[in-house]
PDB file of C-alpha atoms in Angstrom:
ATOM      1  CA  MET A   1      86.926  97.592  82.380  1.00 78.00           C
ATOM      2  CA  PHE A   2      88.644 100.778  83.410  1.00 78.00           C
ATOM      3  CA  ASP A   3      92.290 100.605  84.524  1.00 80.00           C
ATOM      4  CA  ALA A   4      93.548 103.659  86.413  1.00 82.00           C
ATOM      5  CA  HIS A   5      97.199 102.961  85.612  1.00 74.00           C
ATOM      6  CA  CYS A   6      98.830 100.534  83.257  1.00 72.00           C
ATOM      7  CA  HIS A   7     101.709 100.534  80.832  1.00 66.00           C
ATOM      8  CA  PHE A   8      99.877  98.298  78.389  1.00 62.00           C
ATOM      9  CA  ARG A   9      98.250 100.719  75.983  1.00 62.00           C
ATOM     10  CA  THR A  10      94.510 100.224  76.004  1.00 62.00           C
ATOM     11  CA  GLY A  11      91.776 102.647  75.112  1.00 59.00           C
ATOM     12  CA  ASP A  12      90.388 102.527  78.624  1.00 66.00           C
ATOM     13  CA  CYS A  13      93.059 103.569  81.085  1.00 66.00           C
ATOM     14  CA  ILE A  14      94.933 106.545  82.398  1.00 66.00           C
ATOM     15  CA  PHE A  15      98.331 105.997  80.860  1.00 61.00           C
ATOM     16  CA  ARG A  16     101.319 107.604  82.500  1.00 63.00           C
ATOM     17  CA  THR A  17     104.892 107.232  81.375  1.00 64.00           C
ATOM     18  CA  GLY A  18     107.833 107.543  83.693  1.00 65.00           C
ATOM     19  CA  GLU A  19     109.755 110.429  82.167  1.00 66.00           C
ATOM     20  CA  LEU A  20     109.618 112.438  85.392  1.00 65.00           C
ATOM     21  CA  LEU A  21     110.474 109.589  87.752  1.00 69.00           C
ATOM     22  CA  PRO A  22     113.681 110.116  89.757  1.00 68.00           C
ATOM     23  CA  GLN A  23     115.675 107.493  87.859  1.00 70.00           C
ATOM     24  CA  ASN A  24     114.807 109.118  84.512  1.00 67.00           C
ATOM     25  CA  ILE A  25     115.117 112.834  85.188  1.00 71.00           C
ATOM     26  CA  SER A  26     117.957 114.432  83.336  1.00 61.00           C
ATOM     27  CA  LYS A  27     119.697 117.640  84.322  1.00 62.00           C
ATOM     28  CA  ASP A  28     117.390 119.673  82.083  1.00 66.00           C
ATOM     29  CA  TYR A  29     113.927 118.174  82.470  1.00 67.00           C
ATOM     30  CA  ASP A  30     110.729 119.646  81.046  1.00 67.00           C
ATOM     31  CA  VAL A  31     108.246 120.471  83.807  1.00 66.00           C
ATOM     32  CA  GLY A  32     105.549 120.505  81.120  1.00 66.00           C
ATOM     33  CA  LEU A  33     105.817 116.710  80.902  1.00 65.00           C
ATOM     34  CA  VAL A  34     103.642 116.552  84.020  1.00 68.00           C
ATOM     35  CA  ARG A  35     100.631 116.171  81.700  1.00 67.00           C
ATOM     36  CA  SER A  36     101.844 112.764  80.563  1.00 64.00           C
ATOM     37  CA  SER A  37     104.038 111.425  83.335  1.00 73.00           C
ATOM     38  CA  GLU A  38     103.895 110.173  86.872  1.00 79.00           C
ATOM     39  CA  ILE A  39     106.106 112.073  89.275  1.00 84.00           C
ATOM     40  CA  GLY A  40     107.462 111.396  92.693  1.00 85.00           C
ATOM     41  CA  LEU A  41     110.023 110.240  95.187  1.00 87.00           C
ATOM     42  CA  ASP A  42     111.886 106.960  95.152  1.00 85.00           C
ATOM     43  CA  ARG A  43     114.450 106.096  97.828  1.00 89.00           C
ATOM     44  CA  ARG A  44     115.789 103.263  95.613  1.00 87.00           C
ATOM     45  CA  PHE A  45     117.254 105.833  93.225  1.00 83.00           C
ATOM     46  CA  SER A  46     118.792 108.262  95.721  1.00 82.00           C
ATOM     47  CA  SER A  47     122.258 107.375  94.393  1.00 82.00           C
ATOM     48  CA  VAL A  48     121.132 108.435  90.908  1.00 80.00           C
ATOM     49  CA  LEU A  49     119.330 111.574  92.073  1.00 82.00           C
ATOM     50  CA  SER A  50     119.737 112.697  95.687  1.00 87.00           C
ATOM     51  CA  MET A  51     116.641 112.838  97.862  1.00 89.00           C
ATOM     52  CA  ASP A  52     117.157 116.587  98.289  1.00 91.00           C
ATOM     53  CA  ARG A  53     117.101 117.019  94.503  1.00 87.00           C
ATOM     54  CA  GLN A  54     114.115 114.669  94.146  1.00 87.00           C
ATOM     55  CA  VAL A  55     112.199 116.781  96.680  1.00 91.00           C
ATOM     56  CA  GLU A  56     113.194 120.017  94.938  1.00 88.00           C
ATOM     57  CA  ILE A  57     112.044 118.731  91.543  1.00 85.00           C
ATOM     58  CA  LEU A  58     108.843 117.244  92.956  1.00 87.00           C
ATOM     59  CA  LYS A  59     107.896 120.525  94.622  1.00 90.00           C
ATOM     60  CA  GLU A  60     108.576 122.453  91.419  1.00 86.00           C
ATOM     61  CA  ILE A  61     106.486 120.061  89.346  1.00 85.00           C
ATOM     62  CA  LEU A  62     103.640 119.969  91.877  1.00 88.00           C
ATOM     63  CA  GLN A  63     103.574 123.764  92.047  1.00 89.00           C
ATOM     64  CA  TYR A  64     103.443 123.927  88.245  1.00 87.00           C
ATOM     65  CA  ALA A  65     100.588 121.382  88.190  1.00 87.00           C
ATOM     66  CA  GLU A  66      98.695 123.214  90.935  1.00 88.00           C
ATOM     67  CA  ASN A  67      99.090 126.596  89.197  1.00 88.00           C
ATOM     68  CA  ASN A  68      97.952 125.180  85.855  1.00 86.00           C
ATOM     69  CA  GLY A  69      95.114 122.930  87.039  1.00 85.00           C
ATOM     70  CA  ILE A  70      96.832 119.740  85.911  1.00 85.00           C
ATOM     71  CA  ALA A  71      95.944 116.402  87.463  1.00 87.00           C
ATOM     72  CA  VAL A  72      98.959 114.552  88.887  1.00 87.00           C
ATOM     73  CA  THR A  73      99.844 110.879  89.233  1.00 87.00           C
ATOM     74  CA  LEU A  74     102.251 110.258  92.123  1.00 90.00           C
ATOM     75  CA  HIS A  75     104.946 107.624  92.429  1.00 87.00           C
ATOM     76  CA  CYS A  76     106.285 107.039  95.933  1.00 91.00           C
ATOM     77  CA  VAL A  77     108.684 104.373  97.146  1.00 90.00           C
ATOM     78  CA  ARG A  78     109.930 104.374 100.739  1.00 88.00           C
ATOM     79  CA  GLU A  79     109.192 108.077 101.248  1.00 89.00           C
ATOM     80  CA  THR A  80     105.565 108.113 102.382  1.00 94.00           C
ATOM     81  CA  GLY A  81     106.122 110.504 105.296  1.00 94.00           C
ATOM     82  CA  LEU A  82     107.998 112.981 103.149  1.00 94.00           C
ATOM     83  CA  MET A  83     105.387 112.780 100.376  1.00 93.00           C
ATOM     84  CA  LEU A  84     102.587 113.387 102.899  1.00 95.00           C
ATOM     85  CA  GLU A  85     104.458 116.379 104.287  1.00 95.00           C
ATOM     86  CA  ILE A  86     104.864 117.887 100.812  1.00 94.00           C
ATOM     87  CA  LEU A  87     101.243 117.208  99.808  1.00 94.00           C
ATOM     88  CA  GLY A  88     100.024 118.752 103.059  1.00 93.00           C
ATOM     89  CA  LYS A  89     101.526 122.080 102.000  1.00 92.00           C
ATOM     90  CA  MET A  90      99.859 122.099  98.571  1.00 89.00           C
ATOM     91  CA  ASN A  91      96.415 123.358  97.597  1.00 87.00           C
ATOM     92  CA  PHE A  92      95.281 120.962  94.884  1.00 87.00           C
ATOM     93  CA  GLU A  93      91.631 120.703  94.002  1.00 86.00           C
ATOM     94  CA  PRO A  94      90.208 117.473  95.448  1.00 86.00           C
ATOM     95  CA  LEU A  95      90.452 114.439  93.165  1.00 89.00           C
ATOM     96  CA  THR A  96      93.252 115.885  91.000  1.00 88.00           C
ATOM     97  CA  VAL A  97      96.047 113.892  92.638  1.00 91.00           C
ATOM     98  CA  MET A  98      96.263 110.105  92.401  1.00 92.00           C
ATOM     99  CA  TRP A  99      98.723 108.006  94.429  1.00 93.00           C
ATOM    100  CA  HIS A 100      99.690 105.251  91.998  1.00 91.00           C
ATOM    101  CA  GLY A 101     100.319 101.778  93.398  1.00 91.00           C
ATOM    102  CA  PHE A 102      99.255 102.605  96.941  1.00 95.00           C
ATOM    103  CA  THR A 103     100.361  99.940  99.431  1.00 94.00           C
ATOM    104  CA  GLY A 104     100.228 101.939 102.655  1.00 95.00           C
ATOM    105  CA  SER A 105      98.274 101.725 105.872  1.00 96.00           C
ATOM    106  CA  ALA A 106      94.655 102.630 106.500  1.00 97.00           C
ATOM    107  CA  GLU A 107      95.933 105.581 108.541  1.00 97.00           C
ATOM    108  CA  THR A 108      97.885 106.887 105.551  1.00 97.00           C
ATOM    109  CA  ALA A 109      94.866 106.296 103.306  1.00 97.00           C
ATOM    110  CA  ALA A 110      92.747 108.367 105.707  1.00 97.00           C
ATOM    111  CA  ARG A 111      95.284 111.206 105.665  1.00 96.00           C
ATOM    112  CA  LEU A 112      95.239 111.147 101.876  1.00 97.00           C
ATOM    113  CA  HIS A 113      91.446 111.257 101.912  1.00 97.00           C
ATOM    114  CA  GLY A 114      91.675 114.406 104.029  1.00 95.00           C
ATOM    115  CA  LEU A 115      93.864 115.902 101.313  1.00 95.00           C
ATOM    116  CA  GLY A 116      91.461 114.860  98.547  1.00 95.00           C
ATOM    117  CA  VAL A 117      93.953 112.351  97.103  1.00 96.00           C
ATOM    118  CA  ILE A 118      92.778 109.296  95.172  1.00 95.00           C
ATOM    119  CA  ILE A 119      94.549 106.036  95.990  1.00 97.00           C
ATOM    120  CA  SER A 120      95.053 103.570  93.185  1.00 94.00           C
ATOM    121  CA  LEU A 121      95.188  99.914  94.185  1.00 95.00           C
ATOM    122  CA  GLY A 122      96.987  97.264  92.185  1.00 92.00           C
ATOM    123  CA  LEU A 123      96.342  93.562  91.889  1.00 91.00           C
ATOM    124  CA  LYS A 124      98.089  92.646  95.145  1.00 91.00           C
ATOM    125  CA  MET A 125      95.883  94.991  97.169  1.00 93.00           C
ATOM    126  CA  SER A 126      92.553  93.254  96.472  1.00 91.00           C
ATOM    127  CA  ASP A 127      92.584  91.623  99.904  1.00 93.00           C
ATOM    128  CA  ARG A 128      92.870  95.038 101.632  1.00 96.00           C
ATOM    129  CA  VAL A 129      90.410  97.001  99.514  1.00 97.00           C
ATOM    130  CA  ALA A 130      87.586  97.001 102.097  1.00 97.00           C
ATOM    131  CA  GLU A 131      89.871  98.229 104.897  1.00 97.00           C
ATOM    132  CA  LEU A 132      91.355 100.954 102.716  1.00 98.00           C
ATOM    133  CA  TYR A 133      87.967 101.956 101.289  1.00 97.00           C
ATOM    134  CA  ARG A 134      86.691 102.607 104.814  1.00 97.00           C
ATOM    135  CA  ALA A 135      89.662 104.934 105.352  1.00 98.00           C
ATOM    136  CA  ASN A 136      89.538 106.569 101.923  1.00 98.00           C
ATOM    137  CA  PRO A 137      86.567 106.037  99.589  1.00 97.00           C
ATOM    138  CA  TYR A 138      88.569 107.741  96.817  1.00 97.00           C
ATOM    139  CA  ILE A 139      89.798 104.374  95.530  1.00 96.00           C
ATOM    140  CA  VAL A 140      90.416 103.375  91.933  1.00 95.00           C
ATOM    141  CA  LEU A 141      91.793 100.116  90.570  1.00 94.00           C
ATOM    142  CA  GLU A 142      94.890  99.581  88.481  1.00 90.00           C
ATOM    143  CA  THR A 143      96.970  96.746  87.159  1.00 86.00           C
ATOM    144  CA  ASP A 144     100.230  98.619  86.446  1.00 80.00           C
ATOM    145  CA  TYR A 145     100.394  95.968  83.748  1.00 74.00           C
ATOM    146  CA  GLU A 146     103.526  95.911  81.613  1.00 72.00           C
ATOM    147  CA  GLY A 147     103.029  92.645  79.752  1.00 71.00           C
ATOM    148  CA  CYS A 148     102.348  92.254  76.086  1.00 70.00           C
ATOM    149  CA  ASP A 149      99.529  89.724  76.068  1.00 81.00           C
ATOM    150  CA  PHE A 150      96.161  91.468  75.872  1.00 82.00           C
ATOM    151  CA  ASN A 151      94.159  88.378  76.861  1.00 85.00           C
ATOM    152  CA  GLU A 152      96.188  87.852  80.041  1.00 86.00           C
ATOM    153  CA  TYR A 153      95.906  91.554  80.865  1.00 85.00           C
ATOM    154  CA  THR A 154      92.127  91.482  80.386  1.00 87.00           C
ATOM    155  CA  ARG A 155      91.760  88.413  82.642  1.00 90.00           C
ATOM    156  CA  GLU A 156      93.886  90.049  85.377  1.00 89.00           C
ATOM    157  CA  LEU A 157      91.882  93.285  85.273  1.00 90.00           C
ATOM    158  CA  GLU A 158      88.515  91.479  85.317  1.00 93.00           C
ATOM    159  CA  ALA A 159      89.583  89.276  88.238  1.00 94.00           C
ATOM    160  CA  HIS A 160      90.827  92.348  90.139  1.00 94.00           C
ATOM    161  CA  TYR A 161      87.452  94.054  89.698  1.00 95.00           C
ATOM    162  CA  GLU A 162      85.554  90.928  90.726  1.00 97.00           C
ATOM    163  CA  ARG A 163      87.612  90.447  93.926  1.00 97.00           C
ATOM    164  CA  CYS A 164      87.347  94.120  94.893  1.00 97.00           C
ATOM    165  CA  ALA A 165      83.646  94.413  94.078  1.00 97.00           C
ATOM    166  CA  ALA A 166      82.889  91.340  96.214  1.00 97.00           C
ATOM    167  CA  ALA A 167      84.944  92.739  99.121  1.00 97.00           C
ATOM    168  CA  LEU A 168      83.128  96.084  98.842  1.00 97.00           C
ATOM    169  CA  LYS A 169      79.728  94.410  98.472  1.00 97.00           C
ATOM    170  CA  MET A 170      78.910  96.183  95.229  1.00 97.00           C
ATOM    171  CA  SER A 171      78.534  95.119  91.635  1.00 97.00           C
ATOM    172  CA  VAL A 172      81.446  95.206  89.236  1.00 97.00           C
ATOM    173  CA  ASN A 173      79.540  97.784  87.178  1.00 96.00           C
ATOM    174  CA  GLU A 174      79.031 100.022  90.209  1.00 97.00           C
ATOM    175  CA  LEU A 175      82.706  99.773  91.152  1.00 97.00           C
ATOM    176  CA  GLU A 176      83.820 100.544  87.605  1.00 94.00           C
ATOM    177  CA  LYS A 177      81.474 103.552  87.463  1.00 95.00           C
ATOM    178  CA  ARG A 178      82.928 104.902  90.738  1.00 95.00           C
ATOM    179  CA  CYS A 179      86.483 104.486  89.423  1.00 93.00           C
ATOM    180  CA  ARG A 180      85.647 106.318  86.210  1.00 91.00           C
ATOM    181  CA  GLU A 181      83.936 109.177  88.045  1.00 93.00           C
ATOM    182  CA  LEU A 182      86.828 109.656  90.461  1.00 92.00           C
ATOM    183  CA  THR A 183      89.286 110.083  87.598  1.00 89.00           C
ATOM    184  CA  ASN A 184      87.439 112.739  85.589  1.00 87.00           C
ATOM    185  CA  ALA A 185      90.252 115.275  86.122  1.00 86.00           C
ATOM    186  CA  PHE A 186      92.751 112.899  84.479  1.00 81.00           C
ATOM    187  CA  LYS A 187      90.979 112.625  81.150  1.00 76.00           C
ATOM    188  CA  SER A 188      92.592 114.643  78.416  1.00 60.00           C
TER     189      SER A 188
END
């Protein structure tokens, strides 16, 4: 099974570390880390790094990624409107930006589809996959798994695929193939 985002190192996932997340960015960060990190905005850490500074850094990193043809994994907590505003001003190639851990509305999913952004749905979003797929067919599945037990991880991922495939009225193999194809730009 293909996992679009997890922290459990498997051979079959897009692995992103959090070095460029707001709570981890130091004064002198390396914009080149965009190749191996998720980036974004997180209101929870505005006391660690002001929202103005988070926006400034995000724009710089996104511009670097856009100029260098680098696929980007986004992290966004409580700043959906601001993230949409920033993305709307960018010119990324379609399917080179993935919104990790998407939990938003169908309306937001549709706006992201218009921007060519992939939405990545975690385990808790299985019950909304059909609604979100209608709004944005650029959907991939993730676990965002951080545990250390491979058997438990494998069971969770398989169950996630089975629930989502049933809701989308497709086979697990077809769903996995779609997820893999949508993430071609993220493969190193």
